[in-house]
Amino acid sequence: MLQVSIHAGPPRSVSRFNRTDWLDIGYSRLGPMADYKVVLFRRGLGAEAPVTLTDYPRWSASLWDLTARALACALSPAGSAVDHVPAIEPATAKQPCAFAECLTAVIRHVPEDGAGGRLLGQAVVRQTVDRGTVYRANFDEDVGPARQSEPFDFSPAWLSPAELVLRGLLAGLSGSVVSLAPRPALKVPPFFTVNDQRVVRVGDLHEPARTGFLRWLRRRGQSLPSGTVSEDGFAAEADFAHFLAYAI
């Protein structure tokens, strides 16, 4: 399971004591195109109703894209389209806009037994000026480039930390705080026949699949054929297909 926790303050202050919201993203159907069960928890409000993000391509895009879509699903009214971004309730003259100085979101992989876990990514959304409603988001992840959004305005009547993080991710991924980037496609590399065996050239894999596949092979005690450079070597088509469908 992936867990995205949202904290008030900068990364150095992240702890369970300043966690405002958290998002659980687990599998309801595992495969190259997976379905995810998503539950958003908000401090003081409890858990939102579970929602499902369907037919999302595994190992084909940034974890922050998956997080943004999961947040959009969880925050949208019941019955909304899968790739729907909830509308902003704007501030009014009678109700000044709410703001936050800084929020930090952290993605962790949590094993089934709930013990340990790996840090996979971190996002920071900060005001660009004191007490303003213009923000900039910076986010990175274990496999993939660091990103920075352009400054964006978010002036709601009331502030939901989860929604502000969503807007920061949208600003960095799509350039707009009101729409998601186009849904990623499943990235399957070309296959070849070498010595009567169907293989994939590891160098043809896109990230995050390339690094994920190499790590998965090492955990299984496998390696690419001797005498090859790891990223230019070949691996069995069956191994990659198994990785794409089942590796977590």
CSV table of C-alpha atoms in Angstrom, one decimal:
chain,number,residue,atom,x,y,z
A,1,MET,CA,0.0,0.0,0.0
A,2,LEU,CA,1.1,3.6,-0.6
A,3,GLN,CA,0.4,6.1,2.1
A,4,VAL,CA,0.6,9.8,1.5
A,5,SER,CA,0.7,11.9,4.7
A,6,ILE,CA,0.3,15.6,4.7
A,7,HIS,CA,1.9,17.7,7.4
A,8,ALA,CA,1.7,21.4,8.5
A,9,GLY,CA,5.2,22.9,8.2
A,10,PRO,CA,8.4,22.3,6.3
A,11,PRO,CA,10.1,18.9,5.8
A,12,ARG,CA,12.4,19.2,8.8
A,13,SER,CA,9.3,19.4,11.1
A,14,VAL,CA,7.4,16.4,9.7
A,15,SER,CA,6.0,14.2,12.5
A,16,ARG,CA,2.9,12.4,13.5
A,17,PHE,CA,2.0,15.4,15.7
A,18,ASN,CA,1.6,17.8,12.8
A,19,ARG,CA,-0.1,15.4,10.3
A,20,THR,CA,-3.3,16.9,9.1
A,21,ASP,CA,-4.5,14.5,6.4
A,22,TRP,CA,-3.4,11.2,5.0
A,23,LEU,CA,-4.3,9.1,2.0
A,24,ASP,CA,-4.2,5.3,1.7
A,25,ILE,CA,-3.8,3.9,-1.8
A,26,GLY,CA,-4.2,0.1,-2.0
A,27,TYR,CA,-4.8,-2.3,-4.8
A,28,SER,CA,-8.3,-3.7,-5.5
A,29,ARG,CA,-7.1,-5.3,-8.7
A,30,LEU,CA,-3.5,-5.9,-9.5
A,31,GLY,CA,-2.2,-6.1,-13.1
A,32,PRO,CA,-0.5,-4.0,-15.7
A,33,MET,CA,-3.7,-1.9,-15.6
A,34,ALA,CA,-4.6,-1.7,-11.9
A,35,ASP,CA,-7.6,-0.6,-9.9
A,36,TYR,CA,-6.8,1.3,-6.6
A,37,LYS,CA,-9.0,1.6,-3.6
A,38,VAL,CA,-8.4,5.1,-2.1
A,39,VAL,CA,-9.4,6.4,1.3
A,40,LEU,CA,-8.7,9.9,2.5
A,41,PHE,CA,-8.5,10.7,6.3
A,42,ARG,CA,-8.8,14.2,7.6
A,43,ARG,CA,-7.9,15.2,11.2
A,44,GLY,CA,-11.1,16.2,13.0
A,45,LEU,CA,-13.3,14.9,10.2
A,46,GLY,CA,-12.4,11.2,9.9
A,47,ALA,CA,-12.4,9.1,6.8
A,48,GLU,CA,-14.1,10.0,3.6
A,49,ALA,CA,-16.0,7.2,1.8
A,50,PRO,CA,-13.7,4.9,-0.1
A,51,VAL,CA,-13.4,5.6,-3.9
A,52,THR,CA,-11.8,3.6,-6.7
A,53,LEU,CA,-9.3,4.8,-9.3
A,54,THR,CA,-9.7,2.4,-12.2
A,55,ASP,CA,-7.5,1.2,-15.0
A,56,TYR,CA,-4.4,3.1,-14.1
A,57,PRO,CA,-1.2,1.9,-15.8
A,58,ARG,CA,1.4,0.6,-13.4
A,59,TRP,CA,5.1,1.5,-13.7
A,60,SER,CA,4.3,4.1,-16.4
A,61,ALA,CA,4.2,7.5,-14.7
A,62,SER,CA,5.2,9.5,-11.7
A,63,LEU,CA,3.9,8.5,-8.3
A,64,TRP,CA,2.8,12.1,-7.9
A,65,ASP,CA,0.5,11.7,-10.9
A,66,LEU,CA,-1.1,8.7,-9.2
A,67,THR,CA,-1.3,10.7,-6.0
A,68,ALA,CA,-2.9,13.7,-7.7
A,69,ARG,CA,-5.6,11.4,-9.3
A,70,ALA,CA,-6.2,9.6,-6.1
A,71,LEU,CA,-6.7,13.0,-4.2
A,72,ALA,CA,-8.9,14.3,-7.0
A,73,CYS,CA,-11.1,11.2,-6.7
A,74,ALA,CA,-11.3,11.4,-2.9
A,75,LEU,CA,-12.1,15.1,-2.9
A,76,SER,CA,-14.7,15.0,-5.7
A,77,PRO,CA,-18.4,14.7,-5.1
A,78,ALA,CA,-19.8,11.1,-5.2
A,79,GLY,CA,-20.5,10.0,-8.7
A,80,SER,CA,-18.0,12.4,-10.4
A,81,ALA,CA,-15.9,11.3,-13.3
A,82,VAL,CA,-12.7,9.5,-12.5
A,83,ASP,CA,-10.5,12.3,-13.8
A,84,HIS,CA,-12.5,15.1,-12.3
A,85,VAL,CA,-10.9,17.9,-10.3
A,86,PRO,CA,-13.3,19.4,-7.6
A,87,ALA,CA,-14.3,23.0,-8.0
A,88,ILE,CA,-12.8,25.6,-5.7
A,89,GLU,CA,-15.2,27.4,-3.3
A,90,PRO,CA,-13.8,30.9,-3.7
A,91,ALA,CA,-13.4,33.4,-0.9
A,92,THR,CA,-15.9,36.3,-0.7
A,93,ALA,CA,-15.8,39.8,0.8
A,94,LYS,CA,-17.6,38.5,3.9
A,95,GLN,CA,-15.4,35.4,4.2
A,96,PRO,CA,-11.7,36.2,3.5
A,97,CYS,CA,-9.6,33.6,1.9
A,98,ALA,CA,-7.8,31.0,4.0
A,99,PHE,CA,-4.1,30.2,3.5
A,100,ALA,CA,-1.2,28.1,4.8
A,101,GLU,CA,2.4,29.1,5.1
A,102,CYS,CA,3.8,25.7,4.2
A,103,LEU,CA,2.6,22.1,3.8
A,104,THR,CA,4.7,18.9,3.3
A,105,ALA,CA,3.4,15.7,1.7
A,106,VAL,CA,5.3,12.4,2.0
A,107,ILE,CA,4.8,9.2,0.0
A,108,ARG,CA,5.7,5.9,1.7
A,109,HIS,CA,5.3,2.3,0.7
A,110,VAL,CA,3.8,0.5,3.6
A,111,PRO,CA,4.2,-3.4,3.6
A,112,GLU,CA,1.2,-5.6,4.2
A,113,ASP,CA,2.3,-6.3,7.8
A,114,GLY,CA,2.5,-2.5,8.4
A,115,ALA,CA,6.1,-2.7,9.7
A,116,GLY,CA,8.8,-0.4,8.3
A,117,GLY,CA,8.2,1.1,4.9
A,118,ARG,CA,10.2,3.0,2.3
A,119,LEU,CA,10.2,6.8,1.6
A,120,LEU,CA,9.3,7.2,-2.1
A,121,GLY,CA,8.7,10.9,-2.5
A,122,GLN,CA,8.3,14.3,-0.9
A,123,ALA,CA,6.4,17.5,-1.9
A,124,VAL,CA,6.5,20.9,-0.4
A,125,VAL,CA,3.9,23.7,-1.1
A,126,ARG,CA,5.0,27.1,0.2
A,127,GLN,CA,3.7,30.7,0.1
A,128,THR,CA,5.7,32.9,-2.2
A,129,VAL,CA,5.1,35.9,0.1
A,130,ASP,CA,4.0,36.2,3.7
A,131,ARG,CA,0.3,35.8,4.3
A,132,GLY,CA,-0.4,35.6,0.6
A,133,THR,CA,-2.4,33.0,-1.4
A,134,VAL,CA,0.2,32.5,-4.1
A,135,TYR,CA,2.2,29.3,-3.7
A,136,ARG,CA,4.9,27.3,-5.4
A,137,ALA,CA,5.2,23.5,-5.2
A,138,ASN,CA,8.5,21.5,-5.3
A,139,PHE,CA,8.3,17.7,-5.4
A,140,ASP,CA,10.7,14.8,-6.0
A,141,GLU,CA,10.5,11.0,-5.8
A,142,ASP,CA,12.7,7.9,-5.5
A,143,VAL,CA,12.7,7.3,-9.3
A,144,GLY,CA,12.1,10.3,-11.5
A,145,PRO,CA,13.1,14.0,-11.9
A,146,ALA,CA,12.6,16.7,-9.3
A,147,ARG,CA,9.9,19.1,-10.3
A,148,GLN,CA,9.0,22.7,-9.5
A,149,SER,CA,5.7,24.4,-10.4
A,150,GLU,CA,5.2,28.0,-11.5
A,151,PRO,CA,3.7,30.2,-8.9
A,152,PHE,CA,-0.1,29.6,-8.6
A,153,ASP,CA,-3.0,31.3,-6.8
A,154,PHE,CA,-5.3,29.3,-4.5
A,155,SER,CA,-7.8,31.5,-2.6
A,156,PRO,CA,-10.5,29.3,-1.1
A,157,ALA,CA,-13.1,30.3,1.4
A,158,TRP,CA,-11.8,27.5,3.7
A,159,LEU,CA,-8.5,25.6,3.5
A,160,SER,CA,-8.2,21.8,3.1
A,161,PRO,CA,-4.6,20.8,3.3
A,162,ALA,CA,-5.3,17.8,1.0
A,163,GLU,CA,-6.8,20.2,-1.6
A,164,LEU,CA,-3.9,22.6,-1.4
A,165,VAL,CA,-1.4,19.7,-2.0
A,166,LEU,CA,-3.6,18.6,-4.9
A,167,ARG,CA,-3.4,22.1,-6.5
A,168,GLY,CA,0.3,22.2,-6.1
A,169,LEU,CA,0.7,18.8,-7.8
A,170,LEU,CA,-1.5,19.9,-10.6
A,171,ALA,CA,0.5,23.1,-11.1
A,172,GLY,CA,3.7,21.1,-11.4
A,173,LEU,CA,2.3,18.2,-13.5
A,174,SER,CA,-0.2,19.9,-15.9
A,175,GLY,CA,0.5,23.6,-15.4
A,176,SER,CA,-3.1,24.2,-14.4
A,177,VAL,CA,-4.6,24.0,-10.9
A,178,VAL,CA,-8.0,23.1,-12.3
A,179,SER,CA,-7.2,20.1,-14.5
A,180,LEU,CA,-5.2,16.9,-14.4
A,181,ALA,CA,-2.5,16.1,-16.9
A,182,PRO,CA,-3.6,13.7,-19.7
A,183,ARG,CA,-3.9,10.2,-18.3
A,184,PRO,CA,-0.7,8.2,-18.9
A,185,ALA,CA,-0.7,5.3,-21.2
A,186,LEU,CA,0.7,1.9,-20.3
A,187,LYS,CA,4.3,1.8,-21.5
A,188,VAL,CA,5.3,-1.6,-22.9
A,189,PRO,CA,8.7,-1.8,-24.6
A,190,PRO,CA,9.4,-3.7,-27.9
A,191,PHE,CA,10.3,-7.4,-27.6
A,192,PHE,CA,13.0,-9.2,-29.5
A,193,THR,CA,13.9,-12.8,-30.2
A,194,VAL,CA,17.5,-13.6,-29.2
A,195,ASN,CA,18.7,-17.3,-29.4
A,196,ASP,CA,15.1,-18.4,-29.7
A,197,GLN,CA,14.1,-16.6,-26.5
A,198,ARG,CA,11.7,-13.6,-26.3
A,199,VAL,CA,13.5,-10.8,-24.5
A,200,VAL,CA,13.3,-7.1,-23.7
A,201,ARG,CA,16.2,-4.7,-23.9
A,202,VAL,CA,16.4,-3.0,-20.5
A,203,GLY,CA,17.7,0.2,-22.0
A,204,ASP,CA,14.4,0.5,-23.9
A,205,LEU,CA,12.4,0.8,-20.6
A,206,HIS,CA,11.1,4.1,-19.5
A,207,GLU,CA,11.4,5.3,-15.9
A,208,PRO,CA,10.2,4.3,-13.4
A,209,ALA,CA,9.9,0.9,-14.9
A,210,ARG,CA,13.7,0.6,-15.7
A,211,THR,CA,14.9,1.1,-12.2
A,212,GLY,CA,12.0,-0.8,-10.7
A,213,PHE,CA,12.6,-3.8,-12.9
A,214,LEU,CA,16.4,-3.9,-12.1
A,215,ARG,CA,15.7,-3.6,-8.4
A,216,TRP,CA,13.1,-6.4,-8.6
A,217,LEU,CA,15.5,-8.7,-10.5
A,218,ARG,CA,18.1,-8.1,-7.8
A,219,ARG,CA,15.6,-8.9,-5.0
A,220,ARG,CA,14.8,-12.2,-6.7
A,221,GLY,CA,18.5,-13.0,-6.9
A,222,GLN,CA,18.5,-12.6,-10.7
A,223,SER,CA,20.8,-10.6,-12.9
A,224,LEU,CA,21.2,-9.8,-16.5
A,225,PRO,CA,23.4,-12.1,-18.7
A,226,SER,CA,27.1,-11.9,-17.9
A,227,GLY,CA,29.2,-9.8,-20.2
A,228,THR,CA,26.5,-7.1,-20.7
A,229,VAL,CA,26.2,-3.6,-19.4
A,230,SER,CA,23.2,-3.8,-17.1
A,231,GLU,CA,21.1,-1.1,-18.8
A,232,ASP,CA,21.9,-2.4,-22.3
A,233,GLY,CA,21.4,-6.1,-21.5
A,234,PHE,CA,18.4,-8.3,-22.2
A,235,ALA,CA,15.9,-9.8,-19.8
A,236,ALA,CA,13.3,-12.5,-20.5
A,237,GLU,CA,9.9,-11.2,-21.7
A,238,ALA,CA,8.2,-13.5,-19.2
A,239,ASP,CA,10.2,-11.8,-16.3
A,240,PHE,CA,9.2,-8.3,-17.4
A,241,ALA,CA,5.6,-9.3,-17.9
A,242,HIS,CA,5.5,-10.8,-14.4
A,243,PHE,CA,7.1,-7.6,-13.0
A,244,LEU,CA,4.6,-5.4,-14.8
A,245,ALA,CA,1.7,-7.4,-13.5
A,246,TYR,CA,2.7,-8.2,-9.9
A,247,ALA,CA,5.8,-6.3,-8.6
A,248,ILE,CA,5.0,-4.0,-5.8
